[in-house]
Every structure is written in structure tokens, then in C-alpha cells.
One Martini backbone bead per residue (centre of mass of N, CA, C, O) as a GRO file, in nm:
protein
  271
    1MET     BB    1  -0.655  -9.613   0.957
    2LEU     BB    2  -0.888  -9.775   0.785
    3ARG     BB    3  -1.205  -9.915   0.911
    4GLN     BB    4  -1.436 -10.149   0.867
    5VAL     BB    5  -1.795 -10.158   1.002
    6ALA     BB    6  -1.945 -10.147   0.722
    7ASP     BB    7  -2.106 -10.115   0.445
    8GLY     BB    8  -1.939  -9.834   0.336
    9VAL     BB    9  -1.806  -9.808   0.636
   10LEU     BB   10  -1.557  -9.598   0.792
   11VAL     BB   11  -1.274  -9.572   1.029
   12HIS     BB   12  -1.082  -9.303   1.188
   13GLU     BB   13  -0.850  -9.306   1.449
   14SER     BB   14  -0.750  -9.107   1.702
   15GLU     BB   15  -0.535  -9.018   1.961
   16PHE     BB   16  -0.755  -8.816   2.032
   17CYS     BB   17  -0.988  -8.938   2.226
   18GLN     BB   18  -1.086  -9.148   2.024
   19SER     BB   19  -1.141  -9.020   1.753
   20ASN     BB   20  -1.402  -9.028   1.494
   21ALA     BB   21  -1.378  -9.081   1.162
   22VAL     BB   22  -1.622  -9.081   0.891
   23VAL     BB   23  -1.681  -9.304   0.613
   24VAL     BB   24  -1.897  -9.266   0.323
   25GLN     BB   25  -1.991  -9.436   0.050
   26GLY     BB   26  -2.038  -9.334  -0.280
   27ARG     BB   27  -2.069  -9.272  -0.620
   28ALA     BB   28  -1.891  -8.966  -0.610
   29GLY     BB   29  -1.785  -9.032  -0.324
   30VAL     BB   30  -1.745  -8.903   0.006
   31LEU     BB   31  -1.844  -8.899   0.337
   32LEU     BB   32  -1.722  -8.671   0.593
   33ILE     BB   33  -1.711  -8.722   0.945
   34ASP     BB   34  -1.529  -8.575   1.148
   35ALA     BB   35  -1.203  -8.536   1.048
   36GLY     BB   36  -1.034  -8.535   1.279
   37VAL     BB   37  -0.726  -8.405   1.424
   38HIS     BB   38  -0.451  -8.444   1.328
   39ASP     BB   39  -0.261  -8.362   1.071
   40ALA     BB   40  -0.136  -8.645   1.002
   41GLU     BB   41  -0.406  -8.797   1.007
   42MET     BB   42  -0.548  -8.640   0.777
   43ALA     BB   43  -0.331  -8.698   0.568
   44CYS     BB   44  -0.370  -9.004   0.580
   45LEU     BB   45  -0.664  -9.006   0.497
   46ALA     BB   46  -0.624  -8.870   0.224
   47LYS     BB   47  -0.437  -9.091   0.111
   48ASP     BB   48  -0.623  -9.333   0.138
   49LEU     BB   49  -0.838  -9.220  -0.053
   50SER     BB   50  -0.660  -9.170  -0.300
   51ASP     BB   51  -0.547  -9.466  -0.331
   52SER     BB   52  -0.868  -9.561  -0.372
   53GLY     BB   53  -1.012  -9.337  -0.563
   54GLN     BB   54  -1.112  -9.120  -0.347
   55ALA     BB   55  -1.330  -8.853  -0.278
   56VAL     BB   56  -1.449  -8.570  -0.128
   57ALA     BB   57  -1.784  -8.456  -0.148
   58VAL     BB   58  -1.857  -8.443   0.172
   59GLY     BB   59  -1.912  -8.267   0.470
   60PHE     BB   60  -1.943  -8.318   0.842
   61SER     BB   61  -2.073  -8.168   1.142
   62THR     BB   62  -2.216  -8.256   1.445
   63HIS     BB   63  -2.067  -8.010   1.606
   64PRO     BB   64  -1.947  -7.694   1.777
   65HIS     BB   65  -1.664  -7.834   1.824
   66TRP     BB   66  -1.340  -7.817   1.745
   67ASP     BB   67  -1.297  -8.142   1.692
   68HIS     BB   68  -1.557  -8.111   1.463
   69LEU     BB   69  -1.420  -7.853   1.268
   70LEU     BB   70  -1.213  -7.992   1.098
   71TRP     BB   71  -0.939  -7.966   0.850
   72HIS     BB   72  -0.784  -8.057   0.523
   73SER     BB   73  -0.639  -7.987   0.225
   74GLY     BB   74  -0.621  -8.295   0.126
   75LEU     BB   75  -0.956  -8.313   0.119
   76GLY     BB   76  -1.029  -8.056   0.002
   77ALA     BB   77  -1.335  -7.838  -0.115
   78PRO     BB   78  -1.598  -7.911   0.005
   79VAL     BB   79  -1.882  -7.919   0.135
   80ARG     BB   80  -1.960  -7.823   0.480
   81TRP     BB   81  -2.177  -7.950   0.701
   82GLY     BB   82  -2.453  -7.842   0.910
   83THR     BB   83  -2.648  -7.735   1.107
   84ALA     BB   84  -2.777  -7.435   1.149
   85LEU     BB   85  -2.698  -7.409   1.454
   86CYS     BB   86  -2.412  -7.505   1.432
   87ALA     BB   87  -2.309  -7.286   1.235
   88ASP     BB   88  -2.390  -7.038   1.403
   89THR     BB   89  -2.227  -7.112   1.655
   90ALA     BB   90  -1.948  -7.129   1.528
   91ARG     BB   91  -1.940  -6.842   1.417
   92GLU     BB   92  -1.975  -6.692   1.684
   93ARG     BB   93  -1.734  -6.815   1.842
   94LEU     BB   94  -1.506  -6.751   1.624
   95SER     BB   95  -1.537  -6.434   1.627
   96HIS     BB   96  -1.364  -6.436   1.918
   97GLY     BB   97  -1.194  -6.658   1.897
   98ILE     BB   98  -0.922  -6.896   1.994
   99ASP     BB   99  -0.803  -7.068   2.286
  100SER     BB  100  -0.585  -7.317   2.276
  101ARG     BB  101  -0.481  -7.338   2.569
  102ARG     BB  102  -0.751  -7.342   2.725
  103LEU     BB  103  -0.860  -7.598   2.542
  104GLY     BB  104  -0.622  -7.804   2.477
  105ILE     BB  105  -0.487  -7.771   2.199
  106PRO     BB  106  -0.292  -7.923   2.004
  107ALA     BB  107  -0.020  -7.852   1.799
  108GLN     BB  108  -0.117  -8.076   1.570
  109VAL     BB  109  -0.349  -7.875   1.504
  110PRO     BB  110  -0.524  -7.753   1.241
  111MET     BB  111  -0.676  -7.409   1.209
  112ASP     BB  112  -0.734  -7.280   0.917
  113LEU     BB  113  -1.023  -7.472   0.867
  114LEU     BB  114  -1.193  -7.387   1.097
  115GLY     BB  115  -1.545  -7.379   1.070
  116LEU     BB  116  -1.614  -7.416   0.744
  117ILE     BB  117  -1.943  -7.412   0.756
  118THR     BB  118  -2.268  -7.510   0.637
  119GLY     BB  119  -2.595  -7.450   0.667
  120LEU     BB  120  -2.866  -7.600   0.679
  121PRO     BB  121  -3.173  -7.609   0.671
  122VAL     BB  122  -3.414  -7.572   0.868
  123GLY     BB  123  -3.506  -7.905   0.940
  124ALA     BB  124  -3.323  -8.092   0.823
  125VAL     BB  125  -3.324  -8.466   0.741
  126GLN     BB  126  -3.092  -8.457   0.508
  127ILE     BB  127  -2.817  -8.528   0.328
  128PRO     BB  128  -2.683  -8.376   0.047
  129TRP     BB  129  -2.618  -8.656  -0.166
  130ASP     BB  130  -2.440  -8.920  -0.363
  131GLY     BB  131  -2.587  -9.144  -0.156
  132PRO     BB  132  -2.677  -9.280   0.103
  133PRO     BB  133  -2.906  -9.223   0.315
  134VAL     BB  134  -2.891  -8.945   0.560
  135ARG     BB  135  -3.010  -8.906   0.870
  136ILE     BB  136  -3.123  -8.639   1.072
  137LEU     BB  137  -3.066  -8.607   1.437
  138GLU     BB  138  -3.178  -8.348   1.604
  139HIS     BB  139  -3.037  -8.178   1.896
  140GLN     BB  140  -2.946  -8.037   2.246
  141ALA     BB  141  -2.720  -8.215   2.322
  142HIS     BB  142  -2.402  -8.086   2.438
  143ALA     BB  143  -2.497  -7.907   2.172
  144PRO     BB  144  -2.579  -7.695   1.946
  145GLY     BB  145  -2.703  -7.868   1.678
  146HIS     BB  146  -2.693  -8.157   1.721
  147ALA     BB  147  -2.593  -8.458   1.527
  148ALA     BB  148  -2.723  -8.744   1.427
  149LEU     BB  149  -2.659  -9.036   1.213
  150LEU     BB  150  -2.859  -9.228   0.977
  151ILE     BB  151  -2.769  -9.531   0.804
  152GLU     BB  152  -3.003  -9.736   0.707
  153GLU     BB  153  -2.876  -9.933   0.487
  154ARG     BB  154  -2.629  -9.998   0.714
  155GLY     BB  155  -2.697  -9.978   1.025
  156VAL     BB  156  -2.594  -9.673   1.111
  157LEU     BB  157  -2.477  -9.483   1.401
  158VAL     BB  158  -2.388  -9.147   1.428
  159ALA     BB  159  -2.346  -8.991   1.754
  160GLY     BB  160  -2.129  -8.836   1.828
  161ASP     BB  161  -2.122  -8.708   2.167
  162MET     BB  162  -2.238  -9.014   2.210
  163LEU     BB  163  -2.235  -9.334   2.316
  164SER     BB  164  -1.995  -9.391   2.507
  165ASP     BB  165  -1.745  -9.606   2.667
  166VAL     BB  166  -1.562  -9.346   2.805
  167LEU     BB  167  -1.783  -9.126   2.806
  168ILE     BB  168  -1.975  -8.921   2.951
  169PRO     BB  169  -2.224  -8.727   2.972
  170MET     BB  170  -2.207  -8.397   2.822
  171LEU     BB  171  -2.325  -8.109   2.914
  172ASP     BB  172  -2.489  -7.808   2.833
  173LEU     BB  173  -2.426  -7.534   3.070
  174SER     BB  174  -2.452  -7.248   2.889
  175ASP     BB  175  -2.723  -7.254   2.676
  176THR     BB  176  -2.932  -7.423   2.797
  177ALA     BB  177  -3.233  -7.438   2.971
  178ASP     BB  178  -3.234  -7.783   2.992
  179PRO     BB  179  -2.994  -8.015   3.007
  180ILE     BB  180  -3.134  -8.269   3.107
  181GLU     BB  181  -3.384  -8.281   2.916
  182ASP     BB  182  -3.224  -8.264   2.655
  183TYR     BB  183  -3.072  -8.531   2.694
  184LEU     BB  184  -3.313  -8.718   2.726
  185ALA     BB  185  -3.442  -8.653   2.453
  186ALA     BB  186  -3.204  -8.759   2.283
  187LEU     BB  187  -3.207  -9.051   2.385
  188HIS     BB  188  -3.498  -9.108   2.288
  189LEU     BB  189  -3.438  -9.059   1.992
  190LEU     BB  190  -3.228  -9.288   1.962
  191ALA     BB  191  -3.417  -9.515   2.063
  192SER     BB  192  -3.625  -9.492   1.816
  193VAL     BB  193  -3.376  -9.624   1.613
  194ALA     BB  194  -3.226  -9.878   1.738
  195GLY     BB  195  -3.370 -10.116   1.574
  196ASP     BB  196  -3.187 -10.017   1.300
  197VAL     BB  197  -2.914 -10.092   1.461
  198ASP     BB  198  -2.572 -10.241   1.432
  199VAL     BB  199  -2.401  -9.963   1.445
  200VAL     BB  200  -2.200  -9.765   1.672
  201ILE     BB  201  -2.062  -9.423   1.646
  202PRO     BB  202  -1.864  -9.246   1.828
  203GLY     BB  203  -1.672  -8.970   1.870
  204HIS     BB  204  -1.571  -9.136   2.132
  205GLY     BB  205  -1.441  -9.449   2.098
  206SER     BB  206  -1.601  -9.739   2.055
  207VAL     BB  207  -1.728  -9.950   1.847
  208GLY     BB  208  -2.061 -10.075   1.823
  209GLY     BB  209  -2.283 -10.318   1.838
  210THR     BB  210  -2.592 -10.437   1.874
  211ASP     BB  211  -2.549 -10.490   2.191
  212GLN     BB  212  -2.473 -10.167   2.245
  213VAL     BB  213  -2.697  -9.969   2.189
  214HIS     BB  214  -2.893 -10.005   2.433
  215ALA     BB  215  -2.676 -10.007   2.654
  216ARG     BB  216  -2.580  -9.711   2.612
  217ILE     BB  217  -2.845  -9.573   2.654
  218ASP     BB  218  -2.898  -9.682   2.940
  219GLN     BB  219  -2.639  -9.570   3.069
  220ASP     BB  220  -2.698  -9.270   3.008
  221LEU     BB  221  -2.967  -9.253   3.152
  222ALA     BB  222  -2.859  -9.326   3.434
  223TYR     BB  223  -2.665  -9.089   3.459
  224VAL     BB  224  -2.868  -8.853   3.423
  225HIS     BB  225  -3.052  -8.931   3.653
  226ALA     BB  226  -2.832  -8.901   3.869
  227LEU     BB  227  -2.779  -8.605   3.824
  228ARG     BB  228  -3.068  -8.504   3.881
  229ASP     BB  229  -3.049  -8.658   4.184
  230ALA     BB  230  -2.763  -8.646   4.312
  231ARG     BB  231  -2.616  -8.920   4.239
  232ASP     BB  232  -2.453  -9.201   4.225
  233PRO     BB  233  -2.392  -9.360   3.916
  234SER     BB  234  -2.230  -9.622   3.892
  235ASP     BB  235  -1.996  -9.569   3.671
  236PRO     BB  236  -1.731  -9.710   3.486
  237ARG     BB  237  -1.631  -9.412   3.377
  238VAL     BB  238  -1.611  -9.362   3.690
  239GLY     BB  239  -1.336  -9.374   3.860
  240PRO     BB  240  -1.152  -9.661   3.924
  241SER     BB  241  -1.299  -9.808   3.662
  242ALA     BB  242  -1.163  -9.653   3.470
  243ARG     BB  243  -0.985  -9.623   3.214
  244GLU     BB  244  -0.688  -9.596   3.107
  245GLY     BB  245  -0.654  -9.239   3.076
  246TRP     BB  246  -0.973  -9.165   3.199
  247ASP     BB  247  -0.973  -9.016   3.489
  248TRP     BB  248  -1.076  -8.722   3.405
  249VAL     BB  249  -1.383  -8.784   3.400
  250SER     BB  250  -1.431  -8.736   3.705
  251ASP     BB  251  -1.396  -8.428   3.687
  252VAL     BB  252  -1.634  -8.377   3.505
  253HIS     BB  253  -1.846  -8.487   3.694
  254ALA     BB  254  -1.795  -8.288   3.927
  255ARG     BB  255  -1.856  -8.030   3.761
  256GLN     BB  256  -2.145  -8.097   3.689
  257LEU     BB  257  -2.257  -8.107   3.973
  258GLU     BB  258  -2.180  -7.818   4.048
  259ARG     BB  259  -2.329  -7.666   3.818
  260LEU     BB  260  -2.612  -7.775   3.877
  261ALA     BB  261  -2.630  -7.664   4.162
  262GLU     BB  262  -2.601  -7.366   4.083
  263ARG     BB  263  -2.844  -7.349   3.893
  264SER     BB  264  -3.057  -7.440   4.096
  265ALA     BB  265  -3.008  -7.205   4.300
  266ARG     BB  266  -3.088  -6.990   4.059
  267GLY     BB  267  -3.320  -7.125   3.876
  268GLY     BB  268  -3.193  -7.261   3.590
  269ILE     BB  269  -3.376  -7.524   3.642
  270PRO     BB  270  -3.646  -7.650   3.560
  271GLY     BB  271  -3.894  -7.837   3.742
   0.00000   0.00000   0.00000
């Protein structure tokens, strides 16, 4: 079910990791950001839009992870954008096939339209569409070509897989030259626009209001600084204080510490 979170901005939450699909209303259709996850959920989203007389004019994927590259035939066949690096990365990764079992992709996920996105020109700063201006804030935290989106007229920041109240910052430890500094740079980029934001929508987790924008940035900064210094983050998203059903996040935290230590020992993280 679609839920309005700001003027002309609605969210459809999936059962899978509280994933948020975001609908932005335009003059001749909607912009649909990160459409996934389950087949029945996307079919429901398509029906909700159709019943309200709205069609999807443009799609957008915030980054090249499978749960943000999904689509459903009921949503039509509009152009689906991503940043140039996001699209290139998705294309390269999918060219080797995708192991659904290894990645833990549920059987209810439709894979036939996975990753069919078009890269915007390198350095593009706005989504081309007939609706309110949507500013692209591209960075390299979490995944190559990751984009947060700022809908300035509506005071909404669509954060992709950042600024979650249930997930810790998850670094890209496979591709980036310096995952810690890349993540800190991304958080500082988001902080630079936070004064214009009334609503923050993470890729996974709860939608936050004005009081949450700076708080979530500060919490993620504290976590990444703790990772950098190999300290206990004292983060409520990790350990016994984690929300019910999210205890696996502690395992992610432990793996990140281990991988960072391995990279540091190899000299893989510039000092």
C-alpha cells in the first residue's frame, strides 16, 4: 500500500528488509525509485498506480545491488535510469550471471527484468523527466555510482542504502580504493543538503522526519569513525539492542571489522 510522506511523494514498503519503493508524482506520470522487491508487492504497486490514473513515466535505481535493480511488467516499460557508473557496474556484474541462492534472493522475486537500466551521462546532476526537479547526489559509498536523490521542492531526501534506522553503514569492501573515506565523504555530502530536508527515506527502514535527518547522519558518522579506529561503535543497531529480527546486522558488523583488518594488513586502505 502506498503511503504519502510528503506532498506528491509516496512510499511502498516491502516485507523484504523494510525496502522502500518511492513514487514521486509528476505532470505526466510518476518517477519510481527502487521498485522492488517481491513480485506480488510490485504487482500491487502497479495496480495502486493504475487505479489512481497514474502511469510510471521514469524509473531510477539508486545503486547496482540486485534489490534496487528490480522491475515488474505491470509497471510498464519506461526508461529506467541510474548513474553512468551504476549502470556500467550492473551490466558488468550481470554479464557473469547471478547466483540467487548465494545472494539469498527470495523465490518471490521476479528476475526477468533485473538490471535493465540506462546510464545517465557522466556527471549528470538531475533526473530528466516532466516533474519536480530531482537532484542527483552521486558518491561511492556502499556501491559504485550510488546516488541519493534530493527533491528540493518537496524537502525530501531519498538516501538509497544510507541513513537507515535499522541497518548500519555497509561499506563496499570489494571495489573502492578507500571504503572508509568514501563513506565519510558521502555522509558529508548528504550533510551539506540536510538543512533543506524535512523527510529522509532510506532504502531500508523507517522514513524519518526533520528531527531524524541530522541524527541519522551523526549516527552513521560515529559508526564509520568507530570502524576506522577499530572501536566498539556502541550503536543501537548492533548487538542486543538491535530491533527484533535485525540481529543479523551484528554479523555484518563483525565481517566488516574482519575485512577492514585484512585490507589494512595488506596495505589496501591508504593511511
